[in-house]
Amino acid sequence: MNKTAENNRKTIETALLELMKKQSYERISITDICRQAGVSRTTFYHHFSKADDVLLSAYETAHEKAFGCHAWTIDYFKSDQFIKDMIHFFDVNSDLLTALRHWDLLPRISYLPTAKSLFSAAEEKDEILSKYPAYTMVYFWGSYFTLCSMWLRSGKKETPEQMYEIIRYMNRL
């Protein structure tokens, strides 16, 4: 993707997130997004077919930056790096995650990590983990995601480093 196209996509994603701070996602039109982004409808439709695609793109981009460079294995999910990556994901994507949570939109985009996690769990050599990929995924993602969501909802009073220490401590209990 060329730099102009990449910038247009990012501008459109940012515009949608700004609008979501002010009004319900369902009330935001493509015209509203284009006006906020300063782009034409043609530009919008060149990159996206609907607002849901913008939302998904923003989440996928953030998710890929946080987790994409790692192999999705049980070893990674059990690692300190996974904890750090999860905290970093919540820290740098606060606006996106807050908007998704506020408008109850996480279920619309949650299939991305869910599908990847289920696939990776099913591919594990461990008989139990591969036989029950849904439980495996929830076990490794659920607690960290919930703790980081709580951290975000409370205004991130602790530093990322403190969150890391809290999670590490709880893993030892």
PDB file of C-alpha atoms in Angstrom:
ATOM      1  CA  MET A   1       0.000   0.000   0.000  1.00  0.00           C
ATOM      2  CA  ASN A   2       1.394   3.412  -0.913  1.00  0.00           C
ATOM      3  CA  LYS A   3       1.930   6.155   1.661  1.00  0.00           C
ATOM      4  CA  THR A   4      -1.087   8.250   0.567  1.00  0.00           C
ATOM      5  CA  ALA A   5      -3.440   5.279   0.780  1.00  0.00           C
ATOM      6  CA  GLU A   6      -2.022   4.320   4.173  1.00  0.00           C
ATOM      7  CA  ASN A   7      -2.448   7.897   5.427  1.00  0.00           C
ATOM      8  CA  ASN A   8      -6.041   8.032   4.127  1.00  0.00           C
ATOM      9  CA  ARG A   9      -6.934   4.797   5.914  1.00  0.00           C
ATOM     10  CA  LYS A  10      -5.389   6.027   9.165  1.00  0.00           C
ATOM     11  CA  THR A  11      -7.125   9.406   8.855  1.00  0.00           C
ATOM     12  CA  ILE A  12     -10.486   7.703   8.328  1.00  0.00           C
ATOM     13  CA  GLU A  13      -9.902   5.368  11.290  1.00  0.00           C
ATOM     14  CA  THR A  14      -8.943   8.307  13.524  1.00  0.00           C
ATOM     15  CA  ALA A  15     -11.995  10.285  12.379  1.00  0.00           C
ATOM     16  CA  LEU A  16     -14.332   7.432  13.305  1.00  0.00           C
ATOM     17  CA  LEU A  17     -12.761   7.099  16.751  1.00  0.00           C
ATOM     18  CA  GLU A  18     -13.102  10.845  17.345  1.00  0.00           C
ATOM     19  CA  LEU A  19     -16.779  10.728  16.365  1.00  0.00           C
ATOM     20  CA  MET A  20     -17.352   7.736  18.652  1.00  0.00           C
ATOM     21  CA  LYS A  21     -16.226   9.844  21.607  1.00  0.00           C
ATOM     22  CA  LYS A  22     -19.192  12.132  20.983  1.00  0.00           C
ATOM     23  CA  GLN A  23     -22.036   9.951  19.737  1.00  0.00           C
ATOM     24  CA  SER A  24     -23.333   6.433  19.367  1.00  0.00           C
ATOM     25  CA  TYR A  25     -21.615   4.331  16.741  1.00  0.00           C
ATOM     26  CA  GLU A  26     -24.977   3.484  15.179  1.00  0.00           C
ATOM     27  CA  ARG A  27     -25.722   7.187  14.601  1.00  0.00           C
ATOM     28  CA  ILE A  28     -22.460   7.875  12.724  1.00  0.00           C
ATOM     29  CA  SER A  29     -22.856   8.040   8.951  1.00  0.00           C
ATOM     30  CA  ILE A  30     -20.267   7.652   6.225  1.00  0.00           C
ATOM     31  CA  THR A  31     -20.814  11.354   5.488  1.00  0.00           C
ATOM     32  CA  ASP A  32     -19.960  12.175   9.119  1.00  0.00           C
ATOM     33  CA  ILE A  33     -16.773  10.119   8.905  1.00  0.00           C
ATOM     34  CA  CYS A  34     -15.739  11.735   5.606  1.00  0.00           C
ATOM     35  CA  ARG A  35     -16.409  15.237   6.937  1.00  0.00           C
ATOM     36  CA  GLN A  36     -14.408  14.540  10.123  1.00  0.00           C
ATOM     37  CA  ALA A  37     -11.555  12.992   8.123  1.00  0.00           C
ATOM     38  CA  GLY A  38     -11.561  15.661   5.425  1.00  0.00           C
ATOM     39  CA  VAL A  39     -11.830  13.080   2.646  1.00  0.00           C
ATOM     40  CA  SER A  40     -14.353  12.465  -0.102  1.00  0.00           C
ATOM     41  CA  ARG A  41     -16.858   9.618  -0.107  1.00  0.00           C
ATOM     42  CA  THR A  42     -14.953   8.234  -3.101  1.00  0.00           C
ATOM     43  CA  THR A  43     -11.801   8.068  -1.000  1.00  0.00           C
ATOM     44  CA  PHE A  44     -13.723   6.402   1.822  1.00  0.00           C
ATOM     45  CA  TYR A  45     -15.224   3.762  -0.491  1.00  0.00           C
ATOM     46  CA  HIS A  46     -11.861   3.188  -2.149  1.00  0.00           C
ATOM     47  CA  HIS A  47     -10.624   1.848   1.204  1.00  0.00           C
ATOM     48  CA  PHE A  48     -13.744   0.637   3.046  1.00  0.00           C
ATOM     49  CA  SER A  49     -17.238  -0.548   2.201  1.00  0.00           C
ATOM     50  CA  LYS A  50     -18.875   0.380   5.527  1.00  0.00           C
ATOM     51  CA  ALA A  51     -18.103   1.812   8.971  1.00  0.00           C
ATOM     52  CA  ASP A  52     -17.682  -1.673  10.465  1.00  0.00           C
ATOM     53  CA  ASP A  53     -14.744  -2.170   8.097  1.00  0.00           C
ATOM     54  CA  VAL A  54     -13.097   0.980   9.472  1.00  0.00           C
ATOM     55  CA  LEU A  55     -13.546  -0.259  13.011  1.00  0.00           C
ATOM     56  CA  LEU A  56     -12.183  -3.696  12.169  1.00  0.00           C
ATOM     57  CA  SER A  57      -9.227  -2.190  10.309  1.00  0.00           C
ATOM     58  CA  ALA A  58      -8.297   0.007  13.269  1.00  0.00           C
ATOM     59  CA  TYR A  59      -8.445  -2.974  15.607  1.00  0.00           C
ATOM     60  CA  GLU A  60      -6.571  -5.306  13.237  1.00  0.00           C
ATOM     61  CA  THR A  61      -3.798  -2.748  12.762  1.00  0.00           C
ATOM     62  CA  ALA A  62      -3.430  -2.245  16.515  1.00  0.00           C
ATOM     63  CA  HIS A  63      -3.594  -5.977  17.168  1.00  0.00           C
ATOM     64  CA  GLU A  64      -1.021  -6.789  14.500  1.00  0.00           C
ATOM     65  CA  LYS A  65       1.395  -4.179  15.868  1.00  0.00           C
ATOM     66  CA  ALA A  66       1.095  -5.627  19.365  1.00  0.00           C
ATOM     67  CA  PHE A  67       1.046  -9.359  18.675  1.00  0.00           C
ATOM     68  CA  GLY A  68       1.846  -9.950  15.003  1.00  0.00           C
ATOM     69  CA  CYS A  69       5.574 -10.463  15.263  1.00  0.00           C
ATOM     70  CA  HIS A  70       5.185 -13.501  17.536  1.00  0.00           C
ATOM     71  CA  ALA A  71       4.225 -17.075  16.768  1.00  0.00           C
ATOM     72  CA  TRP A  72       0.890 -17.802  18.431  1.00  0.00           C
ATOM     73  CA  THR A  73       1.971 -20.765  20.503  1.00  0.00           C
ATOM     74  CA  ILE A  74       1.319 -21.848  24.051  1.00  0.00           C
ATOM     75  CA  ASP A  75       4.947 -20.996  24.827  1.00  0.00           C
ATOM     76  CA  TYR A  76       4.303 -17.404  23.764  1.00  0.00           C
ATOM     77  CA  PHE A  77       1.023 -17.203  25.713  1.00  0.00           C
ATOM     78  CA  LYS A  78       2.833 -18.463  28.830  1.00  0.00           C
ATOM     79  CA  SER A  79       5.696 -15.994  28.406  1.00  0.00           C
ATOM     80  CA  ASP A  80       6.456 -12.705  30.105  1.00  0.00           C
ATOM     81  CA  GLN A  81       6.583 -11.185  26.621  1.00  0.00           C
ATOM     82  CA  PHE A  82       2.889 -11.977  26.097  1.00  0.00           C
ATOM     83  CA  ILE A  83       2.033 -10.189  29.348  1.00  0.00           C
ATOM     84  CA  LYS A  84       4.084  -7.173  28.272  1.00  0.00           C
ATOM     85  CA  ASP A  85       2.516  -7.193  24.803  1.00  0.00           C
ATOM     86  CA  MET A  86      -1.010  -7.329  26.250  1.00  0.00           C
ATOM     87  CA  ILE A  87      -0.320  -4.412  28.606  1.00  0.00           C
ATOM     88  CA  HIS A  88       1.294  -2.426  25.793  1.00  0.00           C
ATOM     89  CA  PHE A  89      -1.692  -3.156  23.518  1.00  0.00           C
ATOM     90  CA  PHE A  90      -4.069  -1.678  26.102  1.00  0.00           C
ATOM     91  CA  ASP A  91      -1.763   1.207  26.917  1.00  0.00           C
ATOM     92  CA  VAL A  92      -1.233   2.503  23.370  1.00  0.00           C
ATOM     93  CA  ASN A  93      -4.759   1.715  22.125  1.00  0.00           C
ATOM     94  CA  SER A  94      -6.711   3.207  25.019  1.00  0.00           C
ATOM     95  CA  ASP A  95      -8.943   5.390  22.834  1.00  0.00           C
ATOM     96  CA  LEU A  96      -9.828   2.564  20.469  1.00  0.00           C
ATOM     97  CA  LEU A  97     -10.540   0.046  23.223  1.00  0.00           C
ATOM     98  CA  THR A  98     -12.460   2.579  25.314  1.00  0.00           C
ATOM     99  CA  ALA A  99     -14.670   3.462  22.337  1.00  0.00           C
ATOM    100  CA  LEU A 100     -15.259  -0.196  21.502  1.00  0.00           C
ATOM    101  CA  ARG A 101     -16.163  -0.979  25.102  1.00  0.00           C
ATOM    102  CA  HIS A 102     -18.288   2.140  25.562  1.00  0.00           C
ATOM    103  CA  TRP A 103     -20.445   1.365  22.537  1.00  0.00           C
ATOM    104  CA  ASP A 104     -20.396  -2.389  23.291  1.00  0.00           C
ATOM    105  CA  LEU A 105     -18.620  -3.152  20.027  1.00  0.00           C
ATOM    106  CA  LEU A 106     -15.893  -5.540  21.187  1.00  0.00           C
ATOM    107  CA  PRO A 107     -17.982  -8.546  20.128  1.00  0.00           C
ATOM    108  CA  ARG A 108     -17.985  -7.235  16.529  1.00  0.00           C
ATOM    109  CA  ILE A 109     -14.214  -7.389  16.291  1.00  0.00           C
ATOM    110  CA  SER A 110     -13.311 -10.071  18.839  1.00  0.00           C
ATOM    111  CA  TYR A 111     -13.252 -12.848  16.264  1.00  0.00           C
ATOM    112  CA  LEU A 112      -9.783 -11.760  15.094  1.00  0.00           C
ATOM    113  CA  PRO A 113      -7.805 -12.878  18.168  1.00  0.00           C
ATOM    114  CA  THR A 114     -10.374 -15.605  18.848  1.00  0.00           C
ATOM    115  CA  ALA A 115      -9.899 -17.274  15.463  1.00  0.00           C
ATOM    116  CA  LYS A 116      -6.105 -17.045  15.636  1.00  0.00           C
ATOM    117  CA  SER A 117      -6.052 -18.349  19.219  1.00  0.00           C
ATOM    118  CA  LEU A 118      -8.383 -21.240  18.466  1.00  0.00           C
ATOM    119  CA  PHE A 119      -6.308 -22.241  15.464  1.00  0.00           C
ATOM    120  CA  SER A 120      -3.028 -22.069  17.386  1.00  0.00           C
ATOM    121  CA  ALA A 121      -4.451 -24.041  20.336  1.00  0.00           C
ATOM    122  CA  ALA A 122      -5.793 -26.727  18.011  1.00  0.00           C
ATOM    123  CA  GLU A 123      -2.322 -27.052  16.460  1.00  0.00           C
ATOM    124  CA  GLU A 124      -0.574 -27.653  19.793  1.00  0.00           C
ATOM    125  CA  LYS A 125       1.041 -31.036  20.362  1.00  0.00           C
ATOM    126  CA  ASP A 126      -0.470 -31.297  23.836  1.00  0.00           C
ATOM    127  CA  GLU A 127      -3.465 -33.666  23.761  1.00  0.00           C
ATOM    128  CA  ILE A 128      -5.684 -31.665  26.134  1.00  0.00           C
ATOM    129  CA  LEU A 129      -4.816 -28.201  24.799  1.00  0.00           C
ATOM    130  CA  SER A 130      -5.434 -29.226  21.198  1.00  0.00           C
ATOM    131  CA  LYS A 131      -8.605 -31.146  22.058  1.00  0.00           C
ATOM    132  CA  TYR A 132     -10.136 -28.148  23.868  1.00  0.00           C
ATOM    133  CA  PRO A 133      -8.910 -25.069  21.981  1.00  0.00           C
ATOM    134  CA  ALA A 134     -11.735 -22.800  23.221  1.00  0.00           C
ATOM    135  CA  TYR A 135     -10.871 -23.438  26.867  1.00  0.00           C
ATOM    136  CA  THR A 136      -7.187 -23.021  26.087  1.00  0.00           C
ATOM    137  CA  MET A 137      -7.804 -19.670  24.409  1.00  0.00           C
ATOM    138  CA  VAL A 138      -9.970 -18.337  27.244  1.00  0.00           C
ATOM    139  CA  TYR A 139      -7.492 -19.513  29.863  1.00  0.00           C
ATOM    140  CA  PHE A 140      -4.537 -17.725  28.292  1.00  0.00           C
ATOM    141  CA  TRP A 141      -6.305 -14.617  26.952  1.00  0.00           C
ATOM    142  CA  GLY A 142      -9.173 -14.146  29.365  1.00  0.00           C
ATOM    143  CA  SER A 143      -7.457 -13.224  32.590  1.00  0.00           C
ATOM    144  CA  TYR A 144      -4.931 -10.845  31.022  1.00  0.00           C
ATOM    145  CA  PHE A 145      -7.561  -9.215  28.823  1.00  0.00           C
ATOM    146  CA  THR A 146      -9.893  -8.798  31.811  1.00  0.00           C
ATOM    147  CA  LEU A 147      -7.177  -7.359  34.052  1.00  0.00           C
ATOM    148  CA  CYS A 148      -6.035  -4.942  31.355  1.00  0.00           C
ATOM    149  CA  SER A 149      -9.648  -3.925  30.661  1.00  0.00           C
ATOM    150  CA  MET A 150     -10.094  -3.185  34.358  1.00  0.00           C
ATOM    151  CA  TRP A 151      -6.869  -1.165  34.325  1.00  0.00           C
ATOM    152  CA  LEU A 152      -8.169   0.848  31.378  1.00  0.00           C
ATOM    153  CA  ARG A 153     -11.601   1.418  32.987  1.00  0.00           C
ATOM    154  CA  SER A 154      -9.955   2.656  36.190  1.00  0.00           C
ATOM    155  CA  GLY A 155      -8.004   5.304  34.271  1.00  0.00           C
ATOM    156  CA  LYS A 156      -4.694   3.419  34.127  1.00  0.00           C
ATOM    157  CA  LYS A 157      -3.753   4.519  37.648  1.00  0.00           C
ATOM    158  CA  GLU A 158      -0.886   2.043  37.680  1.00  0.00           C
ATOM    159  CA  THR A 159       2.026   2.298  35.263  1.00  0.00           C
ATOM    160  CA  PRO A 160       2.500  -0.442  32.658  1.00  0.00           C
ATOM    161  CA  GLU A 161       5.436  -1.679  34.719  1.00  0.00           C
ATOM    162  CA  GLN A 162       3.241  -1.933  37.828  1.00  0.00           C
ATOM    163  CA  MET A 163       0.593  -3.831  35.842  1.00  0.00           C
ATOM    164  CA  TYR A 164       3.260  -6.245  34.666  1.00  0.00           C
ATOM    165  CA  GLU A 165       4.370  -6.867  38.260  1.00  0.00           C
ATOM    166  CA  ILE A 166       0.758  -7.302  39.425  1.00  0.00           C
ATOM    167  CA  ILE A 167       0.041  -9.897  36.734  1.00  0.00           C
ATOM    168  CA  ARG A 168       3.327 -11.724  37.312  1.00  0.00           C
ATOM    169  CA  TYR A 169       2.600 -11.855  41.037  1.00  0.00           C
ATOM    170  CA  MET A 170      -0.897 -13.209  40.473  1.00  0.00           C
ATOM    171  CA  ASN A 171       0.445 -15.860  38.103  1.00  0.00           C
ATOM    172  CA  ARG A 172       2.593 -17.165  40.963  1.00  0.00           C
ATOM    173  CA  LEU A 173      -0.377 -17.539  43.341  1.00  0.00           C
TER     174      LEU A 173
END
